[in-house]
Short mmCIF file of C-alpha atoms in Angstrom, two decimals:
data_model
loop_
_atom_site.label_atom_id
_atom_site.label_comp_id
_atom_site.label_asym_id
_atom_site.label_seq_id
_atom_site.Cartn_x
_atom_site.Cartn_y
_atom_site.Cartn_z
CA MET A 1 -18.00 4.28 -17.18
CA ALA A 2 -17.23 0.93 -15.68
CA ALA A 3 -16.00 -2.15 -18.00
CA ALA A 4 -17.75 -5.14 -18.57
CA ALA A 5 -16.12 -6.66 -15.70
CA SER A 6 -17.98 -9.88 -15.32
CA LEU A 7 -17.84 -11.06 -19.17
CA LEU A 8 -16.02 -13.95 -19.92
CA LEU A 9 -12.47 -13.68 -20.95
CA ALA A 10 -11.16 -16.60 -23.20
CA LEU A 11 -8.07 -17.00 -25.33
CA LEU A 12 -8.91 -19.39 -28.15
CA PRO A 13 -6.63 -20.49 -30.57
CA GLY A 14 -7.15 -20.15 -34.69
CA ALA A 15 -9.20 -17.26 -35.15
CA ALA A 16 -8.81 -15.09 -38.01
CA ALA A 17 -8.09 -11.21 -37.92
CA ALA A 18 -10.89 -9.69 -36.29
CA THR A 19 -12.97 -7.06 -38.15
CA GLU A 20 -14.06 -3.96 -36.50
CA GLU A 21 -17.87 -2.42 -37.03
CA SER A 22 -20.34 -0.43 -34.97
CA PRO A 23 -22.50 -2.34 -32.47
CA VAL A 24 -25.46 -1.31 -35.02
CA SER A 25 -23.87 -3.06 -37.57
CA LEU A 26 -24.33 -6.65 -36.23
CA PRO A 27 -27.53 -8.50 -37.41
CA ARG A 28 -30.80 -8.08 -35.48
CA CYS A 29 -31.07 -11.40 -33.32
CA GLY A 30 -34.26 -12.18 -34.87
CA GLU A 31 -32.77 -12.46 -38.20
CA VAL A 32 -30.05 -15.04 -36.99
CA SER A 33 -31.35 -18.60 -37.31
CA GLN A 34 -32.16 -20.62 -34.12
CA ALA A 35 -29.59 -23.26 -35.68
CA THR A 36 -26.82 -21.10 -35.57
CA VAL A 37 -24.39 -22.48 -33.11
CA HIS A 38 -24.71 -20.49 -29.82
CA ASN A 39 -20.97 -20.52 -28.98
CA GLY A 40 -19.80 -16.65 -29.12
CA VAL A 41 -17.06 -15.49 -26.18
CA VAL A 42 -15.61 -12.24 -25.69
CA VAL A 43 -11.94 -12.73 -26.07
CA ALA A 44 -11.03 -9.13 -25.31
CA PRO A 45 -13.29 -7.14 -22.61
CA TRP A 46 -14.38 -3.70 -23.12
CA ARG A 47 -11.26 -1.70 -23.22
CA VAL A 48 -10.45 2.15 -23.73
CA VAL A 49 -8.23 2.95 -27.01
CA LEU A 50 -5.50 5.53 -26.34
CA ASP A 51 -3.64 7.75 -28.82
CA GLN A 52 0.22 8.45 -28.57
CA GLU A 53 -0.35 11.01 -26.37
CA GLY A 54 -2.63 9.16 -23.85
CA ALA A 55 -5.99 10.74 -24.65
CA VAL A 56 -8.89 8.51 -25.25
CA THR A 57 -10.07 7.98 -28.92
CA GLY A 58 -12.27 5.25 -28.38
CA HIS A 59 -13.47 1.85 -27.04
CA ARG A 60 -13.36 -1.81 -28.28
CA LEU A 61 -14.75 -5.15 -27.13
CA THR A 62 -13.76 -8.53 -29.38
CA LEU A 63 -16.32 -11.45 -29.90
CA ARG A 64 -15.42 -14.58 -31.23
CA HIS A 65 -17.96 -16.35 -32.89
CA ASP A 66 -18.12 -19.48 -34.89
CA GLY A 67 -14.33 -18.98 -35.33
CA ALA A 68 -14.15 -15.75 -36.74
CA ASP A 69 -13.56 -12.56 -34.06
CA THR A 70 -15.43 -9.21 -34.60
CA THR A 71 -14.39 -6.25 -32.75
CA LEU A 72 -17.14 -3.82 -31.47
CA ARG A 73 -16.03 -0.25 -31.64
CA THR A 74 -17.06 3.06 -30.69
CA GLY A 75 -15.90 6.57 -30.48
CA ARG A 76 -14.46 8.48 -27.55
CA ARG A 77 -17.75 8.70 -25.65
CA GLY A 78 -18.39 5.28 -25.48
CA PHE A 79 -19.69 2.88 -22.79
CA SER A 80 -20.77 -0.74 -21.71
CA ILE A 81 -22.85 -2.72 -18.77
CA SER A 82 -22.55 -6.13 -18.44
CA VAL A 83 -25.87 -7.79 -18.25
CA GLY A 84 -25.63 -11.25 -17.13
CA ALA A 85 -23.68 -13.83 -18.61
CA ASP A 86 -23.85 -13.24 -22.20
CA ARG A 87 -25.24 -9.82 -22.66
CA VAL A 88 -23.99 -6.35 -22.81
CA ALA A 89 -25.11 -2.92 -23.80
CA ILE A 90 -23.07 -0.85 -25.50
CA GLY A 91 -23.89 2.83 -25.32
CA GLU A 92 -22.74 6.15 -27.19
CA HIS A 93 -22.95 9.65 -26.76
CA ARG A 94 -23.29 11.25 -30.33
CA GLY A 95 -24.02 15.00 -30.35
CA ASP A 96 -26.61 15.88 -28.03
CA GLY A 97 -28.30 12.18 -27.58
CA THR A 98 -27.43 8.52 -26.37
CA ARG A 99 -27.44 5.33 -28.73
CA LEU A 100 -27.74 2.12 -26.98
CA THR A 101 -27.45 -1.47 -28.58
CA MET A 102 -28.27 -4.91 -26.29
CA VAL A 103 -25.60 -7.17 -27.84
CA ASP A 104 -26.02 -11.08 -27.14
CA THR A 105 -22.47 -12.23 -27.02
CA ARG A 106 -23.31 -15.90 -27.48
CA ARG A 107 -25.24 -15.62 -30.64
CA ALA A 108 -23.05 -12.49 -31.89
CA CYS A 109 -26.22 -10.56 -32.68
CA ARG A 110 -28.09 -7.10 -31.39
CA VAL A 111 -31.30 -7.70 -29.46
CA TRP A 112 -32.52 -4.09 -30.23
CA THR A 113 -30.90 -0.75 -30.73
CA ARG A 114 -32.31 2.65 -29.00
CA THR A 115 -31.73 6.17 -29.81
CA MET A 116 -32.69 8.71 -26.91
CA GLU A 117 -32.49 12.62 -27.29
CA ARG A 118 -30.86 13.17 -23.93
CA LEU A 119 -27.41 12.23 -22.43
CA VAL A 120 -27.81 8.99 -20.54
CA TYR A 121 -25.29 7.49 -18.39
CA PRO A 122 -25.24 4.23 -16.29
CA GLU A 123 -26.06 4.07 -12.53
CA ARG A 124 -23.00 1.67 -11.91
CA GLU A 125 -24.62 -0.92 -13.91
CA ARG A 126 -27.55 -1.34 -11.96
CA VAL A 127 -30.15 -3.27 -13.04
CA ASP A 128 -33.69 -3.08 -11.53
CA ASP A 129 -36.61 -5.39 -12.01
CA GLY A 130 -35.48 -6.02 -15.61
CA ALA A 131 -34.99 -3.01 -16.63
CA LEU A 132 -31.13 -0.93 -16.59
CA ARG A 133 -30.98 2.08 -14.83
CA PHE A 134 -29.82 5.62 -16.49
CA THR A 135 -29.37 8.91 -15.13
CA THR A 136 -30.41 11.58 -17.61
CA HIS A 137 -28.49 14.93 -18.20
CA ASP A 138 -29.34 18.11 -20.34
CA PRO A 139 -27.00 18.07 -23.20
CA ASP A 140 -26.15 21.65 -22.92
CA THR A 141 -25.98 22.41 -18.97
CA ARG A 142 -25.08 18.71 -18.43
CA ARG A 143 -27.61 19.09 -15.32
CA TYR A 144 -29.21 16.19 -13.70
CA GLU A 145 -32.76 15.80 -15.13
CA GLY A 146 -33.95 12.62 -13.86
CA THR A 147 -33.37 8.69 -13.69
CA LEU A 148 -34.11 6.64 -16.40
CA LEU A 149 -35.22 2.84 -16.89
CA VAL A 150 -34.74 1.20 -19.96
CA ASN A 151 -35.96 -2.52 -20.46
CA LEU A 152 -33.66 -5.29 -20.89
CA GLU A 153 -35.67 -7.13 -23.44
CA THR A 154 -37.26 -4.41 -25.56
CA GLY A 155 -35.27 -1.35 -25.18
CA ALA A 156 -38.13 0.65 -24.22
CA SER A 157 -38.40 3.44 -21.39
CA ASP A 158 -40.22 1.92 -18.33
CA GLY A 159 -40.28 5.31 -16.25
CA LEU A 160 -38.92 8.61 -15.90
CA ILE A 161 -38.50 9.13 -12.76
CA ASP A 162 -38.34 13.22 -12.41
CA GLY A 163 -36.53 15.24 -9.29
CA GLU A 164 -34.89 11.74 -7.88
CA CYS A 165 -31.29 12.29 -7.47
CA ILE A 166 -28.47 9.78 -6.22
CA GLU A 167 -25.26 10.13 -4.52
CA ALA A 168 -23.30 9.86 -7.97
CA CYS A 169 -24.99 12.64 -10.11
CA THR A 170 -24.66 15.51 -7.48
CA PRO A 171 -22.80 17.39 -7.41
CA ASN A 172 -21.20 17.09 -10.42
CA ASP A 173 -17.51 17.57 -10.51
CA GLY A 174 -17.24 19.47 -13.43
CA ASP A 175 -19.94 21.98 -12.14
CA ILE A 176 -19.59 22.89 -8.58
CA SER A 177 -20.23 26.49 -7.01
CA LEU A 178 -17.61 27.75 -4.67
CA THR A 179 -19.70 27.23 -1.71
CA ALA A 180 -19.49 23.82 -2.27
CA PHE A 181 -15.95 23.78 -0.62
CA GLU A 182 -16.56 26.02 2.25
CA PRO A 183 -16.51 24.22 5.96
CA ALA A 184 -19.80 23.38 7.47
CA GLY A 185 -18.53 24.41 10.77
CA VAL A 186 -15.38 24.85 12.82
CA ALA A 187 -12.39 23.01 10.84
CA ARG A 188 -11.43 19.99 12.19
CA PRO A 189 -8.72 16.88 11.47
CA THR A 190 -9.42 15.03 8.27
CA PRO A 191 -11.16 11.60 8.81
CA SER A 192 -9.30 8.31 8.74
CA PHE A 193 -9.89 5.07 7.96
CA SER A 194 -10.37 2.55 10.74
CA GLY A 195 -7.45 0.27 9.51
CA GLY A 196 -5.05 2.89 10.80
CA GLY A 197 -1.57 3.69 9.07
CA TRP A 198 1.67 2.11 7.58
CA PRO A 199 4.78 1.85 10.19
CA LYS A 200 6.09 5.08 10.53
CA ASP A 201 8.49 6.50 8.03
CA LYS A 202 7.49 3.67 5.68
CA ALA A 203 9.36 3.60 2.29
CA LEU A 204 6.27 3.15 -0.28
CA PRO A 205 8.18 2.75 -3.74
CA PHE A 206 5.55 2.47 -6.81
CA ARG A 207 6.30 1.47 -10.29
CA TRP A 208 4.04 2.14 -13.69
CA ARG A 209 1.21 -0.50 -14.12
CA SER A 210 1.83 -2.75 -17.07
CA GLY A 211 -0.94 -2.13 -19.44
CA GLY A 212 -1.54 1.40 -17.62
CA VAL A 213 1.82 3.47 -18.27
CA PRO A 214 1.22 6.91 -18.25
CA PRO A 215 2.07 9.35 -21.43
CA THR A 216 5.02 10.63 -20.69
CA TRP A 217 3.38 14.76 -19.98
CA ALA A 218 1.51 12.43 -16.98
CA ARG A 219 4.91 10.89 -15.09
CA PRO A 220 6.11 14.53 -13.74
CA PRO A 221 3.09 15.71 -11.82
CA MET A 222 2.61 12.08 -10.40
CA LYS A 223 6.22 11.99 -9.02
CA ALA A 224 6.08 15.42 -8.12
CA ALA A 225 2.69 14.48 -6.17
CA ALA A 226 5.00 11.99 -4.36
CA ALA A 227 7.60 14.42 -3.12
CA ASP A 228 4.63 16.79 -2.34
CA ALA A 229 3.09 14.27 -0.08
CA ARG A 230 6.37 13.69 2.04
CA ARG A 231 7.25 17.20 1.92
CA THR A 232 4.26 18.71 3.48
CA SER A 233 2.73 15.99 5.83
CA ALA A 234 4.77 17.63 8.74
CA SER A 235 4.71 13.69 10.37
CA ARG A 236 6.66 10.52 9.82
CA SER A 237 4.18 9.57 7.22
CA PRO A 238 5.11 7.02 4.11
CA ARG A 239 7.51 8.10 1.76
CA PHE A 240 6.49 7.97 -1.67
CA THR A 241 9.01 7.55 -4.71
CA TYR A 242 9.42 5.93 -8.07
CA ALA A 243 10.85 2.87 -8.54
CA ALA A 244 10.76 0.59 -11.78
CA ASP A 245 11.25 -2.35 -9.95
CA ALA A 246 8.96 -1.77 -7.19
CA THR A 247 5.97 -3.71 -6.29
CA ASN A 248 3.02 -1.52 -6.03
CA ALA A 249 1.76 0.21 -8.70
CA VAL A 250 0.42 3.41 -10.18
CA ALA A 251 -2.01 3.17 -13.67
CA TYR A 252 -3.20 5.54 -16.23
CA THR A 253 -6.19 3.67 -17.29
CA GLY A 254 -9.72 3.54 -18.52
CA ASN A 255 -10.04 0.67 -16.88
CA PRO A 256 -9.89 0.84 -13.01
CA PRO A 257 -10.73 -1.60 -10.37
CA SER A 258 -14.99 -1.83 -10.41
CA TYR A 259 -14.95 -0.42 -6.81
CA CYS A 260 -13.31 2.60 -8.37
CA GLY A 261 -16.85 3.35 -9.87
CA GLY A 262 -17.98 4.96 -12.86
CA SER A 263 -17.58 8.95 -11.81
CA ALA A 264 -14.10 8.85 -10.34
CA ILE A 265 -11.48 10.77 -12.42
CA ALA A 266 -9.15 8.46 -9.74
CA CYS A 267 -8.95 6.14 -7.29
CA ALA A 268 -6.94 4.17 -4.55
CA GLY A 269 -6.71 1.19 -2.68
CA ARG A 270 -4.88 -0.44 -0.43
CA SER A 271 -4.58 -3.46 1.85
CA LEU A 272 -2.26 -3.13 4.58
CA PRO A 273 0.52 -4.08 5.45
CA THR A 274 1.73 -4.95 2.10
CA TYR A 275 -0.60 -3.64 -1.20
CA TRP A 276 -1.63 -0.34 -2.44
CA GLY A 277 -2.57 0.87 -6.01
CA ILE A 278 -3.65 4.20 -7.63
CA TRP A 279 -5.60 4.61 -10.83
CA LEU A 280 -5.93 7.46 -12.86
CA ARG A 281 -8.47 8.01 -15.62
CA PRO A 282 -7.26 9.11 -19.23
CA HIS A 283 -7.48 12.38 -20.67
CA GLY A 284 -10.63 12.92 -22.81
CA THR A 285 -12.98 10.28 -20.76
CA ASP A 286 -16.59 11.08 -20.74
CA TYR A 287 -18.51 11.55 -17.92
CA ALA A 288 -22.12 13.28 -17.10
CA TRP A 289 -20.47 16.56 -16.17
CA GLY A 290 -18.52 16.68 -19.29
CA THR A 291 -15.11 15.66 -20.40
CA LEU A 292 -12.25 14.92 -18.30
CA ARG A 293 -9.14 17.35 -19.25
CA TRP A 294 -6.05 16.97 -17.40
CA CYS A 295 -4.46 20.71 -17.32
CA GLN A 296 -1.06 19.12 -17.87
CA LYS A 297 -2.37 18.09 -21.01
CA ALA A 298 -5.02 20.59 -22.15
CA SER A 299 -4.32 23.55 -23.96
CA SER A 300 -5.67 26.22 -21.53
CA SER A 301 -5.30 26.78 -17.55
CA GLY A 302 -9.58 26.89 -17.12
CA GLY A 303 -11.71 23.93 -17.02
CA CYS A 304 -9.12 21.41 -16.23
CA PHE A 305 -8.28 19.04 -13.36
CA ASP A 306 -4.76 19.56 -12.08
CA MET A 307 -2.97 16.36 -12.14
CA ARG A 308 -0.77 16.74 -9.14
CA ARG A 309 -3.17 17.81 -7.16
CA VAL A 310 -5.57 14.94 -7.71
CA MET A 311 -2.46 12.46 -7.48
CA LEU A 312 -1.86 13.76 -3.89
CA HIS A 313 -5.11 13.41 -3.15
CA GLU A 314 -5.04 9.80 -3.93
CA LEU A 315 -1.84 9.10 -1.96
CA GLY A 316 -3.55 10.89 0.88
CA HIS A 317 -5.96 8.03 0.88
CA ILE A 318 -3.09 5.49 0.56
CA THR A 319 -1.82 7.05 4.04
CA GLY A 320 -5.16 6.66 5.47
CA LEU A 321 -6.94 9.72 4.90
CA THR A 322 -10.85 9.64 3.78
CA HIS A 323 -13.36 12.34 2.75
CA PRO A 324 -14.26 14.69 5.29
CA SER A 325 -17.91 13.74 4.13
CA THR A 326 -17.67 10.01 5.51
CA ALA A 327 -17.59 12.07 8.85
CA GLY A 328 -20.60 14.32 7.97
CA PHE A 329 -18.85 17.64 7.69
CA THR A 330 -16.93 19.61 5.19
CA LEU A 331 -13.54 21.36 5.06
CA ALA A 332 -12.37 24.35 2.86
CA ALA A 333 -10.27 23.94 -0.01
CA SER A 334 -7.37 25.68 1.86
CA ASP A 335 -7.92 23.32 4.77
CA SER A 336 -7.61 19.68 2.97
CA VAL A 337 -7.00 18.00 -0.39
CA MET A 338 -9.23 15.66 0.76
CA GLN A 339 -12.47 16.69 -0.45
CA GLY A 340 -14.72 14.00 -1.88
CA ILE A 341 -15.38 16.62 -5.15
CA THR A 342 -12.69 17.53 -6.85
CA PRO A 343 -12.24 21.39 -7.42
CA MET A 344 -11.46 22.08 -11.28
CA ARG A 345 -9.58 25.09 -12.26
CA PRO A 346 -9.72 28.09 -11.46
CA GLN A 347 -11.67 27.17 -8.20
CA SER A 348 -10.17 27.59 -4.69
CA GLY A 349 -7.68 24.91 -4.10
CA SER A 350 -7.71 23.23 -7.37
CA SER A 351 -3.79 23.97 -7.67
CA ARG A 352 -2.68 22.99 -4.20
CA HIS A 353 0.16 20.60 -4.04
CA ALA A 354 0.30 20.59 -0.18
CA PHE A 355 -1.60 18.60 2.26
CA GLY A 356 -3.81 20.98 4.02
CA ARG A 357 -3.45 21.60 8.01
CA CYS A 358 -6.44 19.27 9.03
CA ASP A 359 -4.59 16.71 6.58
CA VAL A 360 -1.46 17.23 8.54
CA ALA A 361 -3.41 17.18 11.91
CA THR A 362 -4.42 13.36 11.27
CA LEU A 363 -1.17 12.52 9.56
CA GLN A 364 0.35 13.74 12.79
CA GLU A 365 -1.86 11.44 14.83
CA LEU A 366 -1.42 8.39 12.33
CA TYR A 367 2.25 8.83 12.47
CA ASP A 368 3.70 11.61 14.90
CA SER A 369 5.45 14.52 14.24
CA THR A 370 8.71 14.89 12.36
CA ASP A 371 10.49 15.58 16.09
CA ASN A 372 9.55 17.14 18.97
CA LYS A 373 10.05 20.87 17.78
CA THR A 374 7.06 20.46 14.87
CA ALA A 375 4.69 22.48 15.45
CA ILE A 376 1.51 20.66 15.95
CA SER A 377 -1.48 21.47 13.08
CA THR A 378 -3.55 24.37 14.02
CA CYS A 379 -6.40 22.16 12.92
CA ASN A 380 -6.13 20.35 16.05
CA ASP A 381 -6.82 20.96 19.43
CA VAL A 382 -4.57 18.80 21.68
CA ALA A 383 -4.29 18.94 25.55
CA THR A 384 -1.01 19.75 26.82
CA LYS A 385 0.58 18.90 30.48
CA LEU A 386 2.90 21.07 32.49
CA MET A 387 4.61 19.97 35.57
CA LEU A 388 7.20 21.59 37.71
CA THR A 389 9.97 20.89 39.87
CA ILE A 390 12.66 22.08 42.20
CA SER A 391 16.14 21.20 42.88
CA LYS A 392 16.04 22.49 46.67
CA ALA A 393 12.97 22.90 48.69
CA ALA A 394 15.00 25.15 51.28
CA VAL A 395 18.03 27.45 50.86
CA GLY A 396 19.84 30.23 52.31
CA ARG A 397 19.43 34.03 51.17
CA GLY A 398 20.77 34.11 47.66
CA GLY A 399 21.36 30.53 47.51
CA PRO A 400 20.55 29.06 43.59
CA VAL A 401 17.56 26.93 42.79
CA LYS A 402 16.66 25.32 39.41
CA LEU A 403 13.60 25.08 38.32
CA THR A 404 12.41 22.31 35.91
CA ALA A 405 9.22 22.33 33.69
CA GLN A 406 8.26 19.35 31.72
CA LEU A 407 5.78 20.12 28.82
CA ARG A 408 4.20 17.55 27.03
CA VAL A 409 1.35 16.49 24.87
CA ALA A 410 -1.70 14.92 27.23
CA ASN A 411 -1.00 11.25 27.34
CA TRP A 412 -4.90 10.62 25.94
CA ASN A 413 -5.32 7.74 23.36
CA ALA A 414 -7.53 10.02 21.16
CA TYR A 415 -4.21 11.60 20.34
CA ARG A 416 -2.73 8.45 19.09
CA GLN A 417 1.08 8.72 17.98
CA LEU A 418 1.17 12.32 19.68
CA ALA A 419 -0.10 11.21 23.03
CA GLY A 420 2.46 11.68 25.91
CA ASN A 421 5.06 13.35 23.36
CA PRO A 422 7.62 15.86 24.80
CA LEU A 423 7.20 19.26 23.26
CA LYS A 424 10.40 21.18 22.40
CA GLY A 425 11.21 24.69 21.67
CA ARG A 426 7.89 26.33 22.75
CA SER A 427 7.58 29.28 25.46
CA VAL A 428 7.21 28.75 28.76
CA LYS A 429 6.76 31.43 31.53
CA LEU A 430 7.60 30.82 35.25
CA LYS A 431 5.50 33.13 37.41
CA TYR A 432 6.69 33.56 40.72
CA ARG A 433 5.66 35.97 44.21
CA ARG A 434 6.35 36.45 47.90
CA VAL A 435 4.46 34.01 50.16
CA GLY A 436 0.92 35.96 50.72
CA SER A 437 1.61 38.41 47.88
CA ASP A 438 -0.57 38.47 45.32
CA ASP A 439 1.97 40.11 43.04
CA TRP A 440 3.13 37.44 40.30
CA ARG A 441 6.46 38.30 38.65
CA ILE A 442 7.22 36.46 35.13
CA ALA A 443 10.56 35.07 33.78
CA TRP A 444 10.89 33.20 30.74
CA MET A 445 12.54 29.55 30.97
CA LYS A 446 15.08 28.31 28.57
CA SER A 447 14.10 25.04 26.48
CA LEU A 448 16.47 22.25 26.62
CA TYR A 449 17.35 18.83 24.95
CA SER A 450 14.60 16.75 23.06
CA SER A 451 12.73 15.95 26.28
CA GLY A 452 10.62 18.94 26.63
CA ARG A 453 12.58 19.96 29.73
CA TYR A 454 12.62 23.81 30.30
CA GLU A 455 15.19 25.18 32.92
CA LEU A 456 15.71 28.57 35.06
CA THR A 457 18.22 29.07 37.82
CA ILE A 458 17.33 31.68 40.82
CA SER A 459 18.46 33.29 43.79
CA PRO A 460 15.77 33.91 46.13
CA GLN A 461 15.89 36.56 48.75
CA ALA A 462 13.10 35.70 50.42
CA THR A 463 10.44 32.51 50.54
CA TRP A 464 8.48 32.50 47.19
CA GLU A 465 5.84 30.60 45.35
CA PHE A 466 6.20 29.44 41.91
CA LYS A 467 4.50 28.08 38.78
CA ALA A 468 5.00 27.03 35.06
CA VAL A 469 2.64 28.40 32.52
CA PHE A 470 2.44 27.46 29.00
CA PRO A 471 0.31 30.25 27.15
CA ALA A 472 -1.66 28.47 23.96
CA PRO A 473 0.40 29.44 20.92
CA SER A 474 -1.73 30.98 17.72
CA THR A 475 0.68 29.23 15.34
CA GLU A 476 -0.07 25.67 16.50
CA GLY A 477 -3.15 23.45 17.88
CA LEU A 478 -2.05 23.16 21.74
CA ARG A 479 -4.03 24.21 24.45
CA TYR A 480 -2.85 26.26 27.47
CA SER A 481 -1.51 24.56 30.51
CA ARG A 482 -0.01 25.66 34.15
CA SER A 483 1.79 23.35 36.75
CA GLY A 484 1.04 23.48 40.49
CA ILE A 485 2.51 25.54 42.81
CA VAL A 486 6.02 24.83 44.36
CA LYS A 487 7.52 26.77 47.07
CA VAL A 488 11.01 27.50 47.96
CA ARG A 489 11.74 28.39 51.44
CA VAL A 490 14.58 30.61 52.35
CA LYS A 491 16.14 30.00 55.79
CA SER A 492 16.98 32.71 57.94
#
């Protein structure tokens, strides 16, 4: 759930140690004298409380009123919604229901308390015409049931919109059929942000964010994902490494930036060319679909999320990759780690620790391939250009002639960093025939240098015609191409 980010944070001296109590323990606002000084402020905004192992144990918000501090606390399944400058709704899921309390922070009292027999979750702190908007979910199946409107002043239900669904509730991360990860059509490169990428081979070190240092068990999978991002990109994409003195940071926190939304288990942000950050929510965080369980912390291998895989997904965002759904298509879990919905173990792709071929296709376009011999991803469909030249146009019978082919990626803007690249170490055929014959014979040319050159020396006995052919390989995403025909005349 989103934190009450808009609440005023004030550091005032001289208050006594805070007392802790449930929001329902506050006096009703109707019982508070109008003569009471209305000077309450929030001195510690809504925060997630973690145990020593990094699991969520509760939530807290501290008010200061008339010189005394009061900390309002909930259990692990609590949430809050900022409502204007001086009100906050504090909720808690208890068993199969939800208890919601509207708190007046300036008067340090509760406007109303409401108990509902369903699990309700805020719709991104949305307020519609004087009502809070919630999604409701069945306590047993966690299936979405409808949208509930709760009056800000009374807590009464203004309406239940059955059958309506919104982006935040469908599909639910923890309740996805395997078909949700099947491609909608032919595999294609993962889409990228319009801002492009970082400089080639850019070093992007990271540290643990102050106030969001991961527990000991969470650090190895995060660091391993950083190595995975470099090892499996087949490109000159950024190099992620941990460094305690780094400028940019990764956080394990229940209070990520507001743009992360309330339904994400992790999120990333970047501002080229200097800033980036990643936030992962803690083990035990409560969602509409269930409880977040990281596999590295959970006692079983099923029904949990692989933190290493999730971290790799977020690093993909930092490099420039976005969700396929933003471009209107879906990629199979075997082709990408960038799906907007994270697969839960044991679903397909839930333990993938490598960029998929469609991720690699885009990374190669953004950053170039590692070198001219690196295979172009099979998720791509890249045109090639093949040219053939001869050392002599005419020779005596049996005289040597060197034929040189040049193989490159087509110089098209759509291929970005790959455009015009020479292609080394491929298989290039030389076809030849006597002038006037339809009988083409085949020889294979030898790959030379990093410039994509292929050579073959022949000793023709008659006037021959030659052309070079690059057959489309099954192991990479390059198209067939051929050169024009050249002729070597044999002088009598």
